[in-house]
Tab-separated table of C-alpha atoms in Angstrom:
chain	number	residue	atom	x	y	z
A	273	ALA	CA	30.700	-73.143	-11.950
A	274	GLN	CA	31.047	-71.760	-8.479
A	275	THR	CA	32.910	-73.675	-5.812
A	276	VAL	CA	33.398	-73.220	-2.081
A	277	THR	CA	36.401	-74.588	-0.213
A	278	GLN	CA	36.870	-75.000	3.510
A	279	SER	CA	40.383	-76.276	4.062
A	280	GLN	CA	40.095	-76.920	7.798
A	281	PRO	CA	38.201	-80.153	8.510
A	282	GLU	CA	38.491	-79.537	12.243
A	283	MET	CA	39.466	-76.689	14.531
A	284	SER	CA	39.665	-76.473	18.293
A	285	VAL	CA	39.730	-73.475	20.582
A	286	GLN	CA	39.824	-72.861	24.298
A	287	GLU	CA	36.631	-71.501	25.785
A	288	ALA	CA	36.589	-67.681	25.850
A	289	GLU	CA	39.277	-67.414	23.184
A	290	THR	CA	38.968	-66.377	19.556
A	291	VAL	CA	38.997	-68.662	16.555
A	292	THR	CA	38.925	-68.035	12.823
A	293	LEU	CA	37.445	-70.438	10.294
A	294	SER	CA	38.589	-70.150	6.698
A	295	CYS	CA	36.582	-70.232	3.510
A	296	THR	CA	37.563	-69.495	-0.068
A	297	TYR	CA	35.345	-69.506	-3.100
A	298	ASP	CA	35.628	-69.310	-6.829
A	299	THR	CA	33.232	-67.413	-9.050
A	300	SER	CA	33.189	-65.241	-12.129
A	301	GLU	CA	30.078	-63.409	-10.969
A	302	SER	CA	30.117	-59.945	-9.488
A	303	ASP	CA	26.793	-60.192	-7.683
A	304	TYR	CA	26.660	-62.848	-5.001
A	305	TYR	CA	26.109	-63.502	-1.324
A	306	LEU	CA	28.066	-65.472	1.207
A	307	PHE	CA	26.813	-67.158	4.342
A	308	TRP	CA	28.052	-69.021	7.341
A	309	TYR	CA	25.726	-71.688	8.709
A	310	LYS	CA	26.151	-73.562	11.972
A	311	GLN	CA	25.054	-77.165	12.386
A	312	PRO	CA	25.191	-78.370	16.021
A	313	PRO	CA	24.836	-82.038	16.976
A	314	SER	CA	21.072	-81.684	16.667
A	315	ARG	CA	21.800	-81.196	12.930
A	316	GLN	CA	19.566	-78.165	12.735
A	317	MET	CA	21.033	-75.778	10.157
A	318	ILE	CA	21.270	-72.279	11.653
A	319	LEU	CA	22.209	-69.121	9.792
A	320	VAL	CA	25.067	-67.346	11.557
A	321	ILE	CA	25.944	-64.438	9.314
A	322	ARG	CA	25.533	-63.121	5.777
A	323	GLN	CA	27.699	-60.906	3.558
A	324	GLU	CA	26.695	-59.155	0.362
A	325	ALA	CA	29.508	-59.031	-2.196
A	326	TYR	CA	28.771	-55.410	-3.072
A	327	LYS	CA	29.319	-54.311	0.514
A	328	GLN	CA	32.875	-53.498	1.516
A	329	GLN	CA	32.059	-53.431	5.212
A	330	ASN	CA	32.469	-56.744	6.956
A	331	ALA	CA	29.304	-58.177	8.495
A	332	THR	CA	29.093	-58.553	12.258
A	333	GLU	CA	26.584	-60.345	14.459
A	334	ASN	CA	27.418	-60.104	18.145
A	335	ARG	CA	30.454	-62.383	18.721
A	336	PHE	CA	30.575	-63.432	15.068
A	337	SER	CA	32.262	-61.379	12.394
A	338	VAL	CA	33.627	-62.015	8.939
A	339	ASN	CA	36.724	-60.940	7.082
A	340	PHE	CA	35.565	-60.582	3.497
A	341	GLN	CA	38.371	-60.170	1.000
A	342	LYS	CA	36.650	-59.936	-2.374
A	343	ALA	CA	39.748	-59.769	-4.536
A	344	ALA	CA	41.238	-62.783	-2.808
A	345	LYS	CA	37.826	-64.529	-2.783
A	346	SER	CA	38.164	-65.223	0.886
A	347	PHE	CA	35.418	-65.200	3.499
A	348	SER	CA	36.587	-66.171	6.975
A	349	LEU	CA	34.490	-66.324	10.134
A	350	LYS	CA	35.832	-65.052	13.424
A	351	ILE	CA	34.206	-66.188	16.635
A	352	SER	CA	35.171	-64.142	19.667
A	353	ASP	CA	34.802	-65.216	23.287
A	354	SER	CA	34.084	-68.793	22.246
A	355	GLN	CA	31.412	-70.577	24.219
A	356	LEU	CA	30.660	-74.253	24.687
A	357	GLY	CA	27.455	-73.747	22.702
A	358	ASP	CA	29.483	-72.727	19.677
A	359	ALA	CA	30.640	-76.307	19.193
A	360	ALA	CA	29.238	-77.393	15.841
A	361	MET	CA	29.952	-77.956	12.173
A	362	TYR	CA	30.298	-74.665	10.369
A	363	PHE	CA	29.482	-74.470	6.690
A	364	CYS	CA	30.381	-71.670	4.354
A	365	ALA	CA	27.881	-71.202	1.521
A	366	TYR	CA	27.667	-69.187	-1.678
A	367	ARG	CA	24.539	-67.902	-3.343
A	368	SER	CA	24.439	-66.310	-6.768
A	369	GLY	CA	22.746	-62.965	-7.169
A	370	GLU	CA	22.620	-63.336	-10.919
A	371	THR	CA	21.476	-66.761	-11.920
A	372	VAL	CA	20.252	-69.679	-9.878
A	373	TYR	CA	19.705	-69.261	-6.179
A	374	GLN	CA	20.614	-72.574	-4.644
A	375	LEU	CA	23.237	-72.544	-1.940
A	376	ILE	CA	26.618	-73.981	-2.860
A	377	TRP	CA	28.313	-75.407	0.193
A	378	GLY	CA	31.800	-75.957	1.476
A	379	ALA	CA	32.670	-79.275	3.086
A	380	GLY	CA	32.380	-77.842	6.585
A	381	THR	CA	34.674	-77.299	9.567
A	382	LYS	CA	34.071	-79.058	12.842
A	383	LEU	CA	34.651	-76.649	15.705
A	384	ILE	CA	35.572	-78.104	19.077
A	385	ILE	CA	35.433	-75.924	22.175
A	386	LYS	CA	37.724	-76.967	25.011
A	387	PRO	CA	36.457	-76.056	28.491
B	238	ALA	CA	8.766	-66.687	15.455
B	239	ALA	CA	7.368	-69.389	13.209
B	240	GLY	CA	9.922	-71.681	11.635
B	241	VAL	CA	10.021	-74.158	8.796
B	242	ILE	CA	8.174	-77.343	9.681
B	243	GLN	CA	9.120	-80.702	8.286
B	244	SER	CA	7.317	-83.972	8.731
B	245	PRO	CA	7.961	-86.617	9.580
B	246	ARG	CA	11.113	-86.025	11.576
B	247	HIS	CA	12.199	-89.622	11.271
B	248	LEU	CA	11.271	-92.212	8.676
B	249	ILE	CA	12.348	-95.793	8.234
B	250	LYS	CA	11.632	-97.502	4.944
B	251	GLU	CA	12.732	-100.648	3.207
B	252	LYS	CA	14.419	-100.838	-0.157
B	253	ARG	CA	12.096	-100.333	-3.104
B	254	GLU	CA	9.467	-98.636	-0.937
B	255	THR	CA	8.231	-95.096	-1.415
B	256	ALA	CA	8.412	-92.137	0.939
B	257	THR	CA	6.828	-88.711	1.064
B	258	LEU	CA	8.456	-85.858	2.930
B	259	LYS	CA	6.531	-82.699	3.699
B	260	CYS	CA	7.688	-79.155	4.223
B	261	TYR	CA	5.721	-76.181	5.522
B	262	PRO	CA	7.581	-72.917	4.903
B	263	ILE	CA	7.633	-69.894	7.148
B	264	PRO	CA	4.429	-67.880	6.617
B	265	ARG	CA	4.724	-65.467	3.648
B	266	HIS	CA	7.730	-67.315	2.260
B	267	ASP	CA	7.084	-68.282	-1.344
B	268	THR	CA	10.276	-70.170	-2.157
B	269	VAL	CA	11.150	-73.655	-1.007
B	270	TYR	CA	14.413	-75.550	-1.411
B	271	TRP	CA	15.181	-79.213	-0.786
B	272	TYR	CA	18.639	-80.432	0.226
B	273	GLN	CA	20.010	-83.880	0.952
B	274	GLN	CA	22.789	-84.311	3.498
B	275	GLY	CA	24.519	-87.659	3.814
B	276	PRO	CA	26.447	-88.597	6.957
B	277	GLY	CA	29.493	-86.384	7.354
B	278	GLN	CA	28.781	-84.520	4.136
B	279	ASP	CA	27.718	-81.049	3.163
B	280	PRO	CA	24.159	-80.540	1.925
B	281	GLN	CA	23.465	-81.226	-1.711
B	282	PHE	CA	20.808	-79.190	-3.471
B	283	LEU	CA	17.972	-81.231	-4.954
B	284	ILE	CA	15.262	-78.898	-6.219
B	285	SER	CA	13.553	-75.582	-5.556
B	286	PHE	CA	10.191	-73.967	-6.174
B	287	TYR	CA	9.137	-70.362	-6.468
B	288	GLU	CA	5.468	-69.482	-6.485
B	289	LYS	CA	4.530	-73.133	-7.035
B	290	MET	CA	6.729	-73.493	-10.095
B	291	GLN	CA	9.985	-75.390	-10.215
B	292	SER	CA	12.726	-72.797	-10.285
B	293	ASP	CA	15.910	-74.814	-10.164
B	294	LYS	CA	16.978	-78.430	-10.268
B	295	GLY	CA	20.090	-79.959	-8.820
B	296	SER	CA	21.223	-83.502	-8.283
B	297	ILE	CA	17.772	-84.961	-7.796
B	298	PRO	CA	17.401	-88.572	-8.968
B	299	ASP	CA	14.710	-89.370	-11.498
B	300	ARG	CA	13.115	-91.568	-8.826
B	301	PHE	CA	12.354	-88.431	-6.849
B	302	SER	CA	9.751	-85.821	-7.626
B	303	ALA	CA	8.529	-82.775	-5.815
B	304	GLN	CA	5.935	-80.077	-6.014
B	305	GLN	CA	4.781	-76.966	-4.237
B	306	PHE	CA	1.100	-76.597	-3.508
B	307	SER	CA	-1.250	-73.610	-3.476
B	308	ASP	CA	-0.629	-73.064	0.243
B	309	TYR	CA	3.127	-73.056	-0.501
B	310	HIS	CA	3.874	-76.249	1.331
B	311	SER	CA	6.012	-78.696	-0.579
B	312	GLU	CA	6.300	-82.451	-0.795
B	313	LEU	CA	9.242	-84.559	-1.876
B	314	ASN	CA	8.195	-87.946	-3.218
B	315	MET	CA	10.801	-90.656	-3.300
B	316	SER	CA	10.191	-93.983	-5.012
B	317	SER	CA	12.156	-97.215	-5.395
B	318	LEU	CA	14.199	-96.288	-2.359
B	319	GLU	CA	17.817	-97.396	-2.233
B	320	LEU	CA	20.183	-97.796	0.694
B	321	GLY	CA	22.094	-94.769	-0.563
B	322	ASP	CA	19.038	-92.583	-0.102
B	323	SER	CA	19.527	-92.759	3.665
B	324	ALA	CA	20.234	-89.191	4.633
B	325	LEU	CA	18.955	-86.083	6.339
B	326	TYR	CA	16.618	-84.175	4.053
B	327	PHE	CA	16.353	-80.475	4.677
B	328	CYS	CA	13.747	-78.107	3.475
B	329	ALA	CA	14.502	-74.402	3.497
B	330	SER	CA	12.295	-71.457	2.723
B	331	SER	CA	12.879	-67.871	1.761
B	332	LEU	CA	10.924	-64.856	0.696
B	333	GLY	CA	11.021	-64.045	-2.987
B	334	GLU	CA	13.430	-65.343	-5.561
B	335	VAL	CA	12.986	-63.270	-8.678
B	336	GLY	CA	13.126	-59.527	-8.899
B	337	GLY	CA	13.943	-58.865	-5.302
B	338	PRO	CA	16.875	-59.176	-2.904
B	339	PRO	CA	17.962	-62.729	-2.233
B	340	TYR	CA	16.690	-63.285	1.252
B	341	GLU	CA	18.276	-65.796	3.537
B	342	GLN	CA	17.201	-69.402	3.426
B	343	TYR	CA	15.831	-70.650	6.705
B	344	PHE	CA	16.088	-74.333	7.319
B	345	GLY	CA	13.702	-76.777	8.884
B	346	PRO	CA	14.895	-79.397	11.362
B	347	GLY	CA	15.183	-82.017	8.633
B	348	THR	CA	13.719	-85.449	8.056
B	349	ARG	CA	16.057	-88.304	8.834
B	350	LEU	CA	15.367	-91.071	6.327
B	351	THR	CA	16.760	-94.513	6.934
B	352	VAL	CA	16.441	-97.110	4.210
B	353	THR	CA	16.987	-100.710	5.304
């Protein structure tokens, strides 16, 4: 079975600085997708970024980018120029491309932005 | 752009009562997922539907049932409610599940269920 691990329960960063959130996963599949979701205090679940396992190029969305290391099964999220609005819980999620399509979630990392 | 709609947004029920949560997916989306998120926890997958058929089942209690209707909206029926059912229930929708690329799941705002 696939698992997702986020080892940082909480991270803090100064506004305008860069922070990296860690995520590792375990799978025997070769076809899969990885996501980062953001959950602010409103508890709305917002998709931040997506990475296809077959793509070597790291995904980027404005200030958000990932470092996808397939062999190491690592999928970290880098947030550049952190803003107060980035404060939220960040969840890493795995989705199979071969079998079932439910999202498998990490435990989440609470990101605190210091003004 | 249209988003996933969930109703009600908040629901308070007593133990042993029943509750029905509704989810209206993004137009053209044919796949619906239900997740349960307890306080301070990550979401737990309950059940999903593709083209009105159940496509996957997770940790959904036998007291719960769900279905997807002809207009693709979905309802989660919860009976004999317990205190432990208090949680945020998310519905997510996506376009296509079988035979095509796995599109992203877009989440609704959730229904906050409180069982007293």
